[in-house]
PDB file of C-alpha atoms in Angstrom:
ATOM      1  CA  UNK A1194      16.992 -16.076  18.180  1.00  0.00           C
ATOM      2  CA  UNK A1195      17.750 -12.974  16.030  1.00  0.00           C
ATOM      3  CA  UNK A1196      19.014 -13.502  12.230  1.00  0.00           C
ATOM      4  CA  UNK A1197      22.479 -11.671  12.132  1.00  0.00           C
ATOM      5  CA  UNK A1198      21.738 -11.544   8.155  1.00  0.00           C
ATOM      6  CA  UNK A1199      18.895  -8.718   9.021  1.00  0.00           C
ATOM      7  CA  UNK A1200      19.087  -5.659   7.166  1.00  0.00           C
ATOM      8  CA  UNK A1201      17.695  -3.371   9.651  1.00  0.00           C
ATOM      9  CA  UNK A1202      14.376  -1.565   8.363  1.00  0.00           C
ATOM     10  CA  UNK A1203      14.722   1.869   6.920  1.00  0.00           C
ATOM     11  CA  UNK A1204      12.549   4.454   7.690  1.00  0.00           C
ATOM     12  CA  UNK A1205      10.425   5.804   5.260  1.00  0.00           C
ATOM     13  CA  UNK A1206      10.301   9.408   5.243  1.00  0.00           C
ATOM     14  CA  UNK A1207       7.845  12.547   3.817  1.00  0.00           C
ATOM     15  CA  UNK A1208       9.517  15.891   3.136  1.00  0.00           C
ATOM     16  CA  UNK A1209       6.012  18.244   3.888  1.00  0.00           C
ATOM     17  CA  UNK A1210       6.050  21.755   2.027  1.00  0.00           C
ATOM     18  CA  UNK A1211       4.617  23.863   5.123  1.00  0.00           C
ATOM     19  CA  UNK A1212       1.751  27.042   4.541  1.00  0.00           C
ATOM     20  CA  UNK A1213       5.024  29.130   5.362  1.00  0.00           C
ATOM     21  CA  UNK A1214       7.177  27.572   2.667  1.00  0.00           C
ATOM     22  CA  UNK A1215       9.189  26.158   5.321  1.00  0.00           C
ATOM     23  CA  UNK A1216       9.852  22.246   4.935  1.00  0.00           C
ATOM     24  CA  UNK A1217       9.602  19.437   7.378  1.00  0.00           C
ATOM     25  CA  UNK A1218      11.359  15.907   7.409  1.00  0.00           C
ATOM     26  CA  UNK A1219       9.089  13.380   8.978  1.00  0.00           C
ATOM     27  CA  UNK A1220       9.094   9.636   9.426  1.00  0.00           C
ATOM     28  CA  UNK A1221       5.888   7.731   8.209  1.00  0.00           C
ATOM     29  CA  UNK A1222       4.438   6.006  11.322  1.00  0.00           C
ATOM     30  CA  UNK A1223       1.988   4.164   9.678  1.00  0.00           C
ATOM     31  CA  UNK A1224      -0.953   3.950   6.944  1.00  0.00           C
ATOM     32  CA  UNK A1225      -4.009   3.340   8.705  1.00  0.00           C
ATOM     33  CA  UNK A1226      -8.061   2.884   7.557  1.00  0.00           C
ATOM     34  CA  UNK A1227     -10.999   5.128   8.899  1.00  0.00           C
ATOM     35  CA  UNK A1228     -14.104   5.441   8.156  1.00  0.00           C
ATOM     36  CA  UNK A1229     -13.591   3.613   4.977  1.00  0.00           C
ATOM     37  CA  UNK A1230     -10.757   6.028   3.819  1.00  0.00           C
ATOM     38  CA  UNK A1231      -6.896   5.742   4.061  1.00  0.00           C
ATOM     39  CA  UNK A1232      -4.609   8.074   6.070  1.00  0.00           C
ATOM     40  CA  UNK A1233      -1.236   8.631   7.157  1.00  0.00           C
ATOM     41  CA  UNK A1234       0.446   9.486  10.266  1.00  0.00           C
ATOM     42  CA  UNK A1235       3.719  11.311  10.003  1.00  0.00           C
ATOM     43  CA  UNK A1236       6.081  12.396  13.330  1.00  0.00           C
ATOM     44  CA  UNK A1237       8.445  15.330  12.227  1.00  0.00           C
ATOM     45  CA  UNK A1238      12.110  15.055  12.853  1.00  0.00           C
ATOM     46  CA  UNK A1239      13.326  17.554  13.822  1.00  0.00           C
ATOM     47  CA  UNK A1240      11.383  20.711  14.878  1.00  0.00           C
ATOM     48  CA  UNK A1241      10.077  21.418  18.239  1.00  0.00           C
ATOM     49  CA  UNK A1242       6.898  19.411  17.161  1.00  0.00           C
ATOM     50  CA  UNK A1243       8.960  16.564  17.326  1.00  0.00           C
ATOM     51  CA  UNK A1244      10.213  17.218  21.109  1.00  0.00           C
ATOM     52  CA  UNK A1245       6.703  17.449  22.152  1.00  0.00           C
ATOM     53  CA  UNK A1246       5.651  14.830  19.629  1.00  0.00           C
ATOM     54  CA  UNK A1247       3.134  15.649  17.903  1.00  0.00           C
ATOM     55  CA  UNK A1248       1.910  13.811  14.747  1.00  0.00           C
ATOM     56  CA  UNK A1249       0.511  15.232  11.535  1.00  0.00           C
ATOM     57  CA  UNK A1250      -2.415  13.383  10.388  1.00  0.00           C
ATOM     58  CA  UNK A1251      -3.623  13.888   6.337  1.00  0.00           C
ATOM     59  CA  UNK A1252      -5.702  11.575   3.267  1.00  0.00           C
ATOM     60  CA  UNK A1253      -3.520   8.940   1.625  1.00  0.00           C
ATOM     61  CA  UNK A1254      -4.093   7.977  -1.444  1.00  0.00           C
ATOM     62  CA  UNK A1255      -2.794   6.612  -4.704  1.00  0.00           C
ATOM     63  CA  UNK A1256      -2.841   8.526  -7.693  1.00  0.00           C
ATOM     64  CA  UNK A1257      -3.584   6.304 -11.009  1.00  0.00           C
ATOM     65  CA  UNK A1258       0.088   6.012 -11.600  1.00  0.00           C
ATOM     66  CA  UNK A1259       0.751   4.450  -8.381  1.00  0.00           C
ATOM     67  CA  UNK A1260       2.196   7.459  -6.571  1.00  0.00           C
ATOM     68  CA  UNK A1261       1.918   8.313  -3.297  1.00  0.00           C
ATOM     69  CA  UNK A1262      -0.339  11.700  -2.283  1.00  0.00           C
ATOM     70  CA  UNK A1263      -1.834  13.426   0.916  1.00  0.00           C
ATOM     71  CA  UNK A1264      -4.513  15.340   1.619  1.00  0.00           C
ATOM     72  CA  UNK A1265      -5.225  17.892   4.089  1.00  0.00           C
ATOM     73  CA  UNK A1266      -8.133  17.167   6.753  1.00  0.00           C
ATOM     74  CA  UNK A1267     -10.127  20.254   5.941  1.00  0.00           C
ATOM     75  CA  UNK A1268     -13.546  18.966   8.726  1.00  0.00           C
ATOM     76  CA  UNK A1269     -13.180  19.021  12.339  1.00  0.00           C
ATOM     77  CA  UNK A1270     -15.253  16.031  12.189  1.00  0.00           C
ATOM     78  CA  UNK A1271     -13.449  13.790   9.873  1.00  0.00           C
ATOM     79  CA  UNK A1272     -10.345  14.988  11.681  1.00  0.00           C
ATOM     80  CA  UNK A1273     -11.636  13.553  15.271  1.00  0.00           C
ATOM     81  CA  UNK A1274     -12.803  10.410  13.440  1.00  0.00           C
ATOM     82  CA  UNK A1275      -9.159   9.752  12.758  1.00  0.00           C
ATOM     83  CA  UNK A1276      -7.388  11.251  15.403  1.00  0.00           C
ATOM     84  CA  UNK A1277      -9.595   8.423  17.294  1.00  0.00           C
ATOM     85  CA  UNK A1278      -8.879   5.474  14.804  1.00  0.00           C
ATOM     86  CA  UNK A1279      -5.083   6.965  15.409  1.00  0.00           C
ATOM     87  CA  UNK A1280      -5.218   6.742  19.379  1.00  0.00           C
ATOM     88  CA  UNK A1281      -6.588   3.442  19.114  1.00  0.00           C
ATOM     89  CA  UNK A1282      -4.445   1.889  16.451  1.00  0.00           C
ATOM     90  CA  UNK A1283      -1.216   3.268  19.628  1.00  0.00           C
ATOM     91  CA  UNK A1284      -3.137   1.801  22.105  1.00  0.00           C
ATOM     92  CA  UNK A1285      -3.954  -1.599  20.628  1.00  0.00           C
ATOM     93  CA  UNK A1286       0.231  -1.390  19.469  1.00  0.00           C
ATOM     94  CA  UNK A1287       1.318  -0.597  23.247  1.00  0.00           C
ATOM     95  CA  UNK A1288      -0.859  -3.398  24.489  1.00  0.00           C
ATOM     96  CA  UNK A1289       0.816  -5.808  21.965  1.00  0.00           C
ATOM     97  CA  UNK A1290       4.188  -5.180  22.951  1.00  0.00           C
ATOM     98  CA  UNK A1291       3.545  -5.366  26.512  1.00  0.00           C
ATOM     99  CA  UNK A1292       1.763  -9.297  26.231  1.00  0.00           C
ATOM    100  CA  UNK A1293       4.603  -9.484  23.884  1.00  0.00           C
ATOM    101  CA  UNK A1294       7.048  -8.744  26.900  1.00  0.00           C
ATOM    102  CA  UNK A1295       4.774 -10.735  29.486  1.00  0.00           C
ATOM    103  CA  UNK A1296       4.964 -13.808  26.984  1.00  0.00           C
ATOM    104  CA  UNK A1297       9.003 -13.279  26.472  1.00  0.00           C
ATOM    105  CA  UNK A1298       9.606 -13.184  30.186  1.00  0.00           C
ATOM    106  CA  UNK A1299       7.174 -16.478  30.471  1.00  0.00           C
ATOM    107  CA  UNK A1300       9.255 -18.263  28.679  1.00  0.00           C
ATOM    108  CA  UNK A1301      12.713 -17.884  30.380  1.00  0.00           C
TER     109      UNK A1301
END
């Protein structure tokens, strides 16, 4: 049963300062762990990346007074190390929501 009382969930956004000094809007997917570090998948809003949907992957991490930062991925290496952890972390969501599905019509 839903709660009527739900605020619904706002979406966190990143304004990214492009090599062109062009700027891009883009929703925060998620926060996600590889290889021991933290990183951050963002989906821009609205460019023609976001039509085909691509998804910007950098570093995330704190500085000492709590703020948010990224990084760029400057190693091919590191970069398919997380583009994997990324593709994985979708796939293991899509499979969720479809037993989540399977389960909901189970129960009618």
């Amino acid at each position: 049963m839903a709660n009527d009382n739900m605020e619904p969930q706002e979406e966190m956004t990143v304004t990214l300062s492009m090599d062109d000094g062009s700027e891009v809007e883009c929703v925060v997917l998620t926060i996600f762990e590889a290889a021991g570090k933290d990183y951050i998948a963002l989906l821009p809003m609205d460019s023609a990346e976001a039509e085909e949907g691509e998804v910007y992957l950098y570093r995330y991490y704190e500085t000492e007074g709590q703020e948010p930062s990224l990084g760029n991925i400057e190693d091919d290496e590191e970069y398919e190390i997380v583009a994997d952890a990324f593709d994985e972390l979708l796939d293991a969501q899509e499979y969720d929501e479809l037993i989540g599905e399977d389960e909901l019509e189970d129960m009618e």
